[in-house]
mmCIF file of C-alpha atoms in Angstrom:
data_model
loop_
_atom_site.group_PDB
_atom_site.id
_atom_site.type_symbol
_atom_site.label_atom_id
_atom_site.label_comp_id
_atom_site.label_asym_id
_atom_site.label_seq_id
_atom_site.Cartn_x
_atom_site.Cartn_y
_atom_site.Cartn_z
ATOM 1 C CA ILE A 1 -0.361 0.005 0.024
ATOM 2 C CA SER A 2 1.823 3.069 -0.909
ATOM 3 C CA ASP A 3 1.116 6.894 -0.348
ATOM 4 C CA ASN A 4 -0.673 6.689 -3.614
ATOM 5 C CA ASP A 5 -3.854 4.251 -3.147
ATOM 6 C CA VAL A 6 -3.812 7.028 -0.364
ATOM 7 C CA ASN A 7 -3.537 9.775 -1.640
ATOM 8 C CA LEU A 8 -6.679 8.246 -4.424
ATOM 9 C CA ALA A 9 -8.632 7.444 -0.817
ATOM 10 C CA SER A 10 -8.966 9.884 0.336
ATOM 11 C CA ALA A 11 -9.670 12.348 -3.009
ATOM 12 C CA SER A 12 -13.332 9.635 -3.321
ATOM 13 C CA ASN A 13 -13.425 9.700 0.529
ATOM 14 C CA ALA A 14 -12.691 5.564 0.621
ATOM 15 C CA VAL A 15 -10.761 3.172 2.357
ATOM 16 C CA VAL A 16 -8.337 1.261 1.846
ATOM 17 C CA ILE A 17 -8.316 -2.400 1.424
ATOM 18 C CA GLY A 18 -5.068 -4.801 1.984
ATOM 19 C CA PHE A 19 -5.090 -8.358 1.170
ATOM 20 C CA ASN A 20 -1.562 -9.666 2.671
ATOM 21 C CA VAL A 21 -0.019 -6.683 2.444
ATOM 22 C CA ARG A 22 2.109 -3.661 4.668
ATOM 23 C CA PRO A 23 1.088 -0.177 3.851
ATOM 24 C CA ASP A 24 4.616 1.445 4.104
ATOM 25 C CA GLY A 25 5.389 4.201 6.496
ATOM 26 C CA ARG A 26 5.090 7.600 4.345
ATOM 27 C CA ALA A 27 1.447 5.380 3.268
ATOM 28 C CA GLN A 28 0.624 4.807 7.330
ATOM 29 C CA ALA A 29 2.014 8.955 8.420
ATOM 30 C CA LEU A 30 0.007 9.730 5.294
ATOM 31 C CA ALA A 31 -3.229 8.192 5.960
ATOM 32 C CA GLU A 32 -3.406 8.691 9.586
ATOM 33 C CA GLN A 33 -2.803 12.681 8.528
ATOM 34 C CA GLN A 34 -5.765 12.213 6.062
ATOM 35 C CA LYS A 35 -7.824 9.852 8.060
ATOM 36 C CA VAL A 36 -7.918 7.064 5.875
ATOM 37 C CA GLU A 37 -8.922 4.108 7.152
ATOM 38 C CA ILE A 38 -6.703 1.364 6.012
ATOM 39 C CA ASP A 39 -8.107 -2.847 6.326
ATOM 40 C CA LEU A 40 -5.397 -5.286 6.478
ATOM 41 C CA TYR A 41 -6.709 -8.609 6.392
ATOM 42 C CA SER A 42 -4.857 -11.843 5.754
ATOM 43 C CA VAL A 43 -7.885 -13.884 5.417
ATOM 44 C CA ILE A 44 -10.141 -13.565 1.918
ATOM 45 C CA TYR A 45 -13.172 -14.855 2.938
ATOM 46 C CA ASP A 46 -13.041 -12.130 5.837
ATOM 47 C CA ALA A 47 -12.379 -9.356 3.206
ATOM 48 C CA VAL A 48 -15.592 -10.247 1.128
ATOM 49 C CA ASN A 49 -17.638 -10.274 4.077
ATOM 50 C CA ASP A 50 -16.821 -6.870 5.251
ATOM 51 C CA VAL A 51 -16.957 -5.587 1.736
ATOM 52 C CA ARG A 52 -20.105 -7.501 1.987
ATOM 53 C CA ARG A 53 -22.270 -5.908 5.251
ATOM 54 C CA ALA A 54 -20.525 -2.394 4.092
ATOM 55 C CA MET A 55 -22.946 -2.159 0.529
ATOM 56 C CA GLU A 56 -26.133 -3.765 2.752
ATOM 57 C CA GLY A 57 -25.159 -1.027 4.883
ATOM 58 C CA LEU A 58 -26.302 1.590 1.734
ATOM 59 C CA LEU A 59 -29.030 0.090 0.980
ATOM 60 C CA LYS A 60 -32.387 0.961 1.502
ATOM 61 C CA PRO A 61 -34.532 -1.300 4.277
ATOM 62 C CA THR A 62 -37.110 -3.566 2.471
ATOM 63 C CA LEU A 63 -40.192 -2.579 4.330
ATOM 64 C CA ARG A 64 -42.924 -5.352 4.588
ATOM 65 C CA GLU A 65 -46.893 -4.731 5.356
ATOM 66 C CA HIS A 66 -48.594 -6.851 7.664
ATOM 67 C CA ILE A 67 -52.371 -6.889 7.951
ATOM 68 C CA THR A 68 -53.309 -6.321 11.496
ATOM 69 C CA ALA A 69 -57.183 -6.221 11.143
ATOM 70 C CA HIS A 70 -60.285 -4.568 8.808
ATOM 71 C CA ALA A 71 -63.118 -3.354 10.240
ATOM 72 C CA GLU A 72 -66.519 -2.901 8.381
ATOM 73 C CA VAL A 73 -68.142 0.994 8.382
ATOM 74 C CA ARG A 74 -71.908 0.433 9.604
ATOM 75 C CA ASN A 75 -73.507 4.707 9.717
ATOM 76 C CA ILE A 76 -71.724 7.722 9.927
ATOM 77 C CA PHE A 77 -71.981 10.480 13.217
ATOM 78 C CA THR A 78 -71.011 13.903 11.955
ATOM 79 C CA ILE A 79 -70.701 15.635 15.500
ATOM 80 C CA LYS A 80 -70.005 19.694 15.869
ATOM 81 C CA GLY A 81 -66.612 20.811 16.438
ATOM 82 C CA ILE A 82 -65.155 16.885 16.398
ATOM 83 C CA GLY A 83 -66.298 15.796 12.618
ATOM 84 C CA THR A 84 -67.131 12.340 11.628
ATOM 85 C CA ILE A 85 -67.573 9.206 13.063
ATOM 86 C CA ALA A 86 -66.827 5.806 11.561
ATOM 87 C CA GLY A 87 -69.416 3.918 13.656
ATOM 88 C CA CYS A 88 -67.923 0.038 12.009
ATOM 89 C CA VAL A 89 -68.290 -3.831 13.156
ATOM 90 C CA VAL A 90 -64.418 -5.010 13.885
ATOM 91 C CA ALA A 91 -64.924 -7.789 11.276
ATOM 92 C CA ASP A 92 -61.497 -9.530 11.932
ATOM 93 C CA GLY A 93 -58.403 -8.898 14.171
ATOM 94 C CA THR A 94 -58.208 -6.354 17.287
ATOM 95 C CA ILE A 95 -58.423 -2.360 16.053
ATOM 96 C CA GLY A 96 -56.101 -0.003 18.297
ATOM 97 C CA ARG A 97 -56.271 3.513 19.264
ATOM 98 C CA GLY A 98 -53.509 5.284 17.382
ATOM 99 C CA THR A 99 -52.751 2.183 14.655
ATOM 100 C CA GLN A 100 -52.203 2.847 10.724
ATOM 101 C CA VAL A 101 -55.267 2.785 8.838
ATOM 102 C CA ARG A 102 -56.471 2.847 5.034
ATOM 103 C CA LEU A 103 -59.530 3.327 3.807
ATOM 104 C CA LEU A 104 -60.721 1.958 1.329
ATOM 105 C CA ARG A 105 -63.952 2.619 -0.578
ATOM 106 C CA ASP A 106 -64.866 0.021 -3.908
ATOM 107 C CA SER A 107 -61.352 -2.164 -2.242
ATOM 108 C CA VAL A 108 -59.124 1.591 -3.747
ATOM 109 C CA PRO A 109 -57.808 3.277 -1.050
ATOM 110 C CA VAL A 110 -58.575 6.745 -0.931
ATOM 111 C CA TYR A 111 -56.926 7.755 2.740
ATOM 112 C CA THR A 112 -53.838 6.249 4.305
ATOM 113 C CA GLY A 113 -52.260 7.649 8.423
ATOM 114 C CA LYS A 114 -53.909 6.480 11.405
ATOM 115 C CA VAL A 115 -56.944 6.220 14.312
ATOM 116 C CA GLN A 116 -57.190 9.263 16.342
ATOM 117 C CA THR A 117 -59.644 8.319 18.712
ATOM 118 C CA LEU A 118 -61.416 4.542 19.129
ATOM 119 C CA ARG A 119 -64.794 4.376 21.359
ATOM 120 C CA ARG A 120 -67.297 1.220 23.179
ATOM 121 C CA PHE A 121 -70.236 2.612 23.340
ATOM 122 C CA LYS A 122 -69.241 6.468 24.659
ATOM 123 C CA ASP A 123 -65.802 4.886 26.376
ATOM 124 C CA GLU A 124 -62.899 5.967 25.437
ATOM 125 C CA VAL A 125 -60.627 1.853 24.475
ATOM 126 C CA LYS A 126 -57.322 1.269 23.537
ATOM 127 C CA GLU A 127 -58.259 -1.952 21.347
ATOM 128 C CA VAL A 128 -61.487 -3.548 20.055
ATOM 129 C CA GLN A 129 -61.688 -7.093 19.152
ATOM 130 C CA SER A 130 -62.708 -8.911 16.454
ATOM 131 C CA GLY A 131 -66.754 -9.142 16.620
ATOM 132 C CA LEU A 132 -66.995 -5.655 18.521
ATOM 133 C CA GLU A 133 -68.454 -2.431 17.883
ATOM 134 C CA CYS A 134 -66.541 1.018 17.702
ATOM 135 C CA GLY A 135 -66.677 4.065 16.472
ATOM 136 C CA ILE A 136 -63.327 5.567 15.161
ATOM 137 C CA LYS A 137 -63.230 9.226 14.003
ATOM 138 C CA LEU A 138 -59.475 8.695 12.062
ATOM 139 C CA GLU A 139 -56.662 11.343 11.653
ATOM 140 C CA ASN A 140 -57.214 13.947 9.933
ATOM 141 C CA TYR A 141 -59.842 12.948 7.339
ATOM 142 C CA ASN A 142 -63.621 12.951 7.507
ATOM 143 C CA ASP A 143 -64.837 12.428 4.631
ATOM 144 C CA VAL A 144 -65.950 8.376 5.832
ATOM 145 C CA LYS A 145 -68.624 7.045 4.254
ATOM 146 C CA VAL A 146 -71.251 3.606 4.746
ATOM 147 C CA GLY A 147 -69.522 0.153 3.581
ATOM 148 C CA ASP A 148 -65.950 1.826 3.226
ATOM 149 C CA LEU A 149 -63.611 -0.837 4.776
ATOM 150 C CA ILE A 150 -60.969 -0.224 7.708
ATOM 151 C CA GLU A 151 -58.011 -1.736 7.543
ATOM 152 C CA THR A 152 -54.690 -0.753 10.201
ATOM 153 C CA PHE A 153 -51.184 -2.869 9.669
ATOM 154 C CA HIS A 154 -47.731 -2.044 9.858
ATOM 155 C CA VAL A 155 -44.864 -2.319 7.852
ATOM 156 C CA GLU A 156 -41.721 -3.305 9.108
ATOM 157 C CA GLU A 157 -38.697 -2.616 7.577
ATOM 158 C CA LEU A 158 -36.315 -5.426 7.147
ATOM 159 C CA ALA A 159 -32.599 -4.653 6.272
ATOM 160 C CA THR A 160 -31.679 -5.893 2.649
ATOM 161 C CA ARG A 161 -28.904 -8.418 1.663
ATOM 162 C CA LEU A 162 -27.360 -8.994 -0.705
ATOM 163 C CA GLN A 163 -27.503 -12.394 -2.592
ATOM 164 C CA SER A 164 -24.660 -14.206 -1.682
ATOM 165 C CA SER A 165 -22.393 -15.428 -4.873
ATOM 166 C CA SER A 166 -21.268 -19.419 -5.848
ATOM 167 C CA PRO A 167 -18.838 -20.305 -9.067
ATOM 168 C CA ALA A 168 -20.180 -22.202 -11.156
ATOM 169 C CA PRO A 169 -19.244 -25.251 -10.855
#
């Protein structure tokens, strides 16, 4: 590893990777001065794995959505100062206050947001189980109609992995 390698890495904001080599004295001093990282390896698989992990760290995570519940809008209540409350029956799952929701009208999403308030009779509740009736107020949205479907979901972030390539036989 020479001072030219360190200068090139410094100019491109890169890391110098050495396999079974060592930096000479000038290159080591220049790397410390210019704050260039030098990674040294004697086992090739360690170098490959570290580069793979570094590349995976640059990738955006994969988002996976999980549907947790559905509620059918059976009635609409408009309350002055509050807005529109959807009178619903939870068809499946459990709906919780503050969860992510999507409002579907004729199977087309028309709103994505959160549950602002969740009521069972006159009581504010944290969640409502399948088969029960409830009142749902959607955050910043009032255009709810009878027959709409409210589905709750959560999004899971998964680290993106690079495909491992193996040599062809």
